[in-house]
Coordinates of C-alpha atoms and ligand atoms in Angstrom, one line a residue:
M1 CA -115.9 77.4 -32.9
A2 CA -117.1 78.0 -36.3
T3 CA -115.8 81.3 -37.7
P4 CA -118.6 83.9 -38.7
D5 CA -117.3 83.3 -42.7
I6 CA -118.0 79.3 -42.2
I7 CA -121.3 80.0 -40.8
E8 CA -122.2 82.6 -43.3
E9 CA -120.8 79.8 -45.9
E10 CA -123.0 77.2 -44.6
I11 CA -126.4 79.2 -44.8
R12 CA -125.3 80.0 -48.4
Q13 CA -124.9 76.4 -48.9
K14 CA -128.2 75.9 -47.0
A15 CA -130.0 77.8 -49.5
V16 CA -128.2 76.1 -53.0
D17 CA -128.9 73.0 -51.3
I18 CA -133.3 73.8 -50.9
V19 CA -133.3 74.5 -54.7
P20 CA -130.7 72.4 -56.7
S21 CA -131.8 72.9 -60.0
R22 CA -135.2 74.4 -59.2
R23 CA -133.8 78.4 -58.6
P24 CA -135.4 81.1 -60.1
S25 CA -133.7 83.6 -62.2
H26 CA -136.0 86.3 -61.9
V27 CA -137.7 87.4 -58.1
G28 CA -140.3 90.0 -58.0
V29 CA -141.4 91.5 -54.4
I30 CA -143.8 93.5 -53.5
M31 CA -142.8 95.0 -50.1
D32 CA -145.7 95.1 -47.9
G33 CA -146.4 95.7 -44.3
N34 CA -143.9 98.5 -43.5
G35 CA -146.5 100.7 -41.7
R36 CA -148.7 97.7 -40.0
W37 CA -145.3 96.8 -38.6
A38 CA -144.5 99.8 -37.4
A39 CA -148.3 100.7 -36.1
S40 CA -148.0 96.7 -33.8
R41 CA -144.9 98.4 -32.4
G42 CA -146.6 101.9 -31.7
L43 CA -144.0 103.9 -33.8
P44 CA -144.7 106.1 -36.7
R45 CA -144.9 104.7 -40.0
L46 CA -141.5 106.1 -41.0
E47 CA -139.9 103.8 -39.0
G48 CA -141.2 100.5 -40.5
H49 CA -140.0 102.4 -43.8
R50 CA -136.7 102.6 -42.4
R51 CA -136.8 98.7 -41.6
G52 CA -137.9 98.2 -44.8
V53 CA -134.8 99.2 -46.6
E54 CA -132.6 97.6 -44.3
A55 CA -134.9 94.2 -45.1
L56 CA -134.4 95.3 -48.8
R57 CA -130.5 95.4 -47.8
Q58 CA -130.5 92.5 -46.7
T59 CA -132.7 90.8 -49.8
V60 CA -130.5 92.0 -52.4
R61 CA -127.4 90.4 -50.4
A62 CA -129.1 86.7 -49.8
A63 CA -130.4 87.3 -53.4
I64 CA -126.7 87.8 -54.4
D65 CA -125.5 84.6 -52.4
F66 CA -128.7 82.8 -53.4
G67 CA -127.2 83.2 -57.4
L68 CA -130.6 85.0 -58.8
D69 CA -130.2 86.9 -61.7
Y70 CA -132.7 89.5 -61.3
L71 CA -134.2 90.8 -58.5
T72 CA -137.2 93.5 -59.0
V73 CA -138.4 95.2 -56.1
Y74 CA -141.4 97.6 -55.9
S75 CA -140.4 100.2 -53.9
F76 CA -143.0 103.5 -54.8
S77 CA -145.9 102.9 -57.2
V78 CA -147.8 105.5 -59.0
E79 CA -151.2 104.9 -56.8
N80 CA -148.6 105.8 -53.7
W81 CA -148.7 109.8 -54.6
T82 CA -152.2 109.6 -52.6
R83 CA -150.4 109.0 -49.4
P84 CA -149.6 112.0 -47.0
V85 CA -147.6 114.7 -48.1
E86 CA -145.1 113.8 -45.2
E87 CA -145.2 109.9 -46.1
I88 CA -144.4 110.6 -49.7
S89 CA -141.4 113.0 -48.6
D90 CA -140.1 110.5 -46.0
L91 CA -139.8 108.2 -48.9
M92 CA -138.4 110.4 -51.2
G93 CA -135.7 110.5 -48.6
L94 CA -135.4 107.2 -47.9
L95 CA -134.5 106.4 -51.3
K96 CA -132.0 109.3 -51.6
R97 CA -130.3 107.8 -48.6
F98 CA -130.5 104.2 -50.1
I99 CA -128.8 105.7 -53.1
H100 CA -126.7 107.4 -51.2
N101 CA -125.5 105.9 -48.8
D102 CA -125.2 102.0 -50.8
L103 CA -124.5 103.0 -54.3
H104 CA -120.8 101.8 -54.2
E105 CA -120.8 99.0 -52.0
L106 CA -123.7 97.8 -54.8
H107 CA -121.1 98.8 -57.7
R108 CA -118.2 96.8 -56.0
A109 CA -120.5 94.1 -55.4
N110 CA -121.1 93.7 -59.2
V111 CA -124.9 94.8 -59.1
K112 CA -126.7 96.5 -62.3
I113 CA -129.4 98.5 -61.5
K114 CA -132.1 99.7 -63.6
I115 CA -134.6 101.8 -62.9
I116 CA -138.7 100.9 -64.5
G117 CA -141.3 103.2 -63.8
I118 CA -142.0 106.8 -64.8
K119 CA -139.5 108.9 -64.5
D120 CA -140.5 111.9 -66.6
T121 CA -142.7 113.3 -63.8
L122 CA -140.5 113.0 -60.5
K123 CA -138.3 115.6 -59.4
P124 CA -135.0 116.6 -61.0
D125 CA -132.4 115.7 -58.3
I126 CA -134.9 111.8 -57.4
R127 CA -134.3 111.7 -61.7
A128 CA -131.0 112.7 -61.6
L129 CA -130.2 110.2 -59.2
L130 CA -131.9 107.2 -60.1
E131 CA -130.2 107.7 -63.5
D132 CA -126.7 108.5 -62.3
A133 CA -127.3 105.1 -60.6
E134 CA -128.1 103.3 -63.7
S135 CA -125.3 104.6 -65.7
L136 CA -122.7 104.2 -63.2
T137 CA -123.3 100.0 -62.6
Q138 CA -124.2 99.6 -66.3
A139 CA -121.6 97.7 -67.5
N140 CA -121.7 95.4 -64.2
T141 CA -122.6 91.6 -65.1
G142 CA -123.8 90.3 -61.6
I143 CA -127.7 90.4 -60.3
T144 CA -129.8 93.0 -62.2
L145 CA -131.7 94.6 -59.0
V146 CA -134.6 96.2 -61.1
I147 CA -135.9 99.1 -58.7
A148 CA -139.7 99.7 -59.6
F149 CA -140.2 103.3 -58.6
N150 CA -142.9 105.5 -59.5
Y151 CA -144.3 102.2 -61.3
G152 CA -147.8 101.2 -62.4
S153 CA -147.7 98.0 -64.9
R154 CA -151.5 100.0 -66.4
Q155 CA -149.4 102.6 -67.2
E156 CA -146.4 100.9 -68.6
I157 CA -148.9 98.9 -70.8
V158 CA -150.8 101.8 -71.8
A159 CA -147.4 104.1 -72.8
A160 CA -146.0 100.7 -74.8
A161 CA -149.3 100.6 -76.9
R162 CA -148.7 104.3 -77.5
A163 CA -145.5 104.2 -78.5
I164 CA -146.4 101.1 -81.0
A165 CA -149.6 103.5 -82.0
Q166 CA -147.3 105.9 -83.1
K167 CA -145.0 104.4 -85.1
V168 CA -148.0 103.4 -86.8
A169 CA -148.8 106.9 -87.4
D170 CA -145.3 107.5 -88.6
G171 CA -145.8 104.5 -91.2
R172 CA -142.6 103.0 -88.6
L173 CA -144.7 99.7 -88.4
R174 CA -147.3 97.9 -90.1
P175 CA -150.3 96.5 -87.5
E176 CA -149.8 93.4 -88.7
E177 CA -146.1 93.5 -87.4
I178 CA -147.1 94.0 -83.9
D179 CA -147.1 90.8 -82.2
E180 CA -145.7 89.4 -78.5
T181 CA -142.3 89.9 -79.2
L182 CA -142.5 93.5 -80.5
F183 CA -144.8 94.3 -77.9
V184 CA -142.2 93.5 -75.2
Q185 CA -139.7 95.4 -76.6
H186 CA -141.9 99.0 -75.6
L187 CA -142.4 97.7 -71.6
D188 CA -139.6 99.1 -69.1
T189 CA -138.7 95.3 -68.6
A190 CA -137.1 95.3 -72.4
G191 CA -134.6 93.0 -72.1
I192 CA -135.6 91.6 -68.7
P193 CA -136.6 88.1 -68.8
D194 CA -140.4 87.8 -66.9
P195 CA -140.3 86.9 -62.9
D196 CA -140.1 83.2 -62.5
L197 CA -142.1 83.9 -58.8
I198 CA -143.4 86.7 -56.9
I199 CA -142.7 87.2 -53.3
R200 CA -145.4 89.7 -51.2
T201 CA -145.3 90.0 -47.5
S202 CA -147.9 91.4 -45.4
G203 CA -150.3 88.4 -46.1
E204 CA -152.0 90.4 -48.9
Q205 CA -152.6 88.3 -51.6
R206 CA -153.0 90.6 -55.0
L207 CA -150.5 92.1 -57.8
S208 CA -151.3 95.8 -56.9
N209 CA -150.2 97.0 -60.1
F210 CA -147.2 95.4 -60.3
L211 CA -145.3 93.3 -63.6
M212 CA -148.9 92.6 -64.4
W213 CA -147.8 91.7 -68.0
Q214 CA -144.8 90.2 -67.0
A215 CA -146.3 88.2 -64.2
A216 CA -148.6 85.9 -66.9
Y217 CA -146.6 82.4 -65.6
A218 CA -145.1 83.6 -62.5
E219 CA -145.0 81.7 -59.4
F220 CA -146.7 83.3 -56.3
V221 CA -145.6 83.1 -52.7
F222 CA -147.7 85.1 -49.9
L223 CA -146.1 85.1 -46.6
P224 CA -147.7 86.2 -43.2
I225 CA -144.7 88.2 -42.3
Y226 CA -144.6 92.2 -42.7
W227 CA -142.3 93.6 -44.9
P228 CA -139.5 94.9 -42.3
D229 CA -139.2 91.0 -40.6
F230 CA -138.2 89.3 -44.0
D231 CA -134.9 87.7 -43.4
R232 CA -132.8 85.3 -45.2
Q233 CA -135.1 82.5 -43.7
A234 CA -137.9 84.0 -45.0
F235 CA -136.5 84.3 -48.6
E236 CA -135.6 80.5 -48.5
T237 CA -138.7 79.5 -47.3
A238 CA -140.2 81.2 -50.2
L239 CA -137.7 79.9 -52.7
A240 CA -138.7 76.5 -51.4
Q241 CA -142.3 76.9 -52.2
F242 CA -141.2 78.1 -55.3
A243 CA -139.1 74.6 -56.1
S244 CA -141.7 72.3 -55.3
R245 CA -144.0 73.7 -57.7
E246 CA -144.3 72.2 -61.2
R247 CA -144.5 74.5 -64.0
R248 CA -146.3 73.7 -66.4
F249 CA -147.0 77.2 -68.9
G250 CA -150.2 76.0 -70.1
G251 CA -148.8 72.8 -71.7
V252 CA -148.7 69.4 -69.9
T253 CA -146.8 67.7 -66.9
A254 CA -144.1 65.0 -67.7
H255 CA -146.6 61.9 -67.4
G256 CA -149.1 63.8 -69.8
A257 CA -151.9 64.8 -68.1
K258 CA -153.8 67.5 -68.8
V259 CA -153.0 71.1 -67.4
G260 CA -156.0 71.9 -64.9
T261 CA -157.8 68.6 -64.9
G262 CA -155.7 66.6 -61.8
L263 CA -155.3 63.6 -63.3
Ligands
LIG301 C1 -145.4 98.8 -48.3 O1 -145.8 99.5 -47.2 C2 -144.6 99.6 -48.7 C3 -144.3 100.8 -49.6 C4 -145.3 101.2 -50.3 C5 -142.9 101.5 -49.8 C6 -141.5 100.1 -49.8 C7 -140.5 100.9 -49.2 C8 -139.8 100.3 -48.9 C9 -139.3 99.2 -48.6 C10 -138.7 101.4 -48.2 C11 -138.3 102.5 -49.5 C12 -137.2 101.6 -50.1 C13 -136.6 102.9 -51.0 C14 -135.8 102.0 -52.1 C15 -138.0 103.7 -51.4 P1 -147.1 100.0 -46.5 O2 -146.5 101.4 -46.2 O3 -148.2 100.0 -47.5 O4 -147.7 99.5 -45.3 P2 -149.0 98.9 -44.8 O5 -149.4 98.2 -45.7 O6 -148.8 97.9 -44.1 O7 -149.3 100.6 -44.1

């Protein structure tokens, strides 16, 4: 009988086989549907978020096994502050527990943690926790786990514009020096390549203020399952869909057909 190690290796191999040379380097995930998962079972929303953290844990493991270089997860948006205070407090508690319980294992697995989002307005304990996680793992060379926390893409773009404007006002930059390369250096994601694939669970098909600049040429996969049900198999399905897509980045196909004409 196959040992668990052999089974694990077979699963890993299967994922590699599905996407031979067409594996994304960077996957972004909009983890949606915790609340609906809980409601459909008559459970409190907190239980949905708890199971969501478990799905996140499995997703990071799978992303390592699949050989991804970057995994960005949308864990709390700037708009999420409009939720009831108890739910916000539950989500903050889950984040703290996730970092407390998993940080050392992530570190041992050579995972580099990077936080994107607005840090200034976070409670000092949360901010310190996030910054400690970043500094502990900063020299790691494995997958980069980007946690979007208190993140909003519009806010990120506005902050970049403001920082650039300040440099111009100070005489440190000339307007004609502003180009895409300079602009991306002022985003939270500076130094991180754009996502190749964005997965959203729960059946919703929108970006919800997530990586709007960076997703210009991302492929999108929308899965009709709630986030707590996202598992290795669902991840493989998304990777297989990605592998079947032809990415042209606004150019022409390998056969010379024009983009958008279907010819
Ligand atoms: C969306 O479900 C999910 C969130 C707003 C938060 C995502 C959070 C987790 C996966 C768990 C927390 C993880 C960390 C690291 C803090 P929803 O509540 O919008 O679900 P609904 O649309 O069905 O109501």
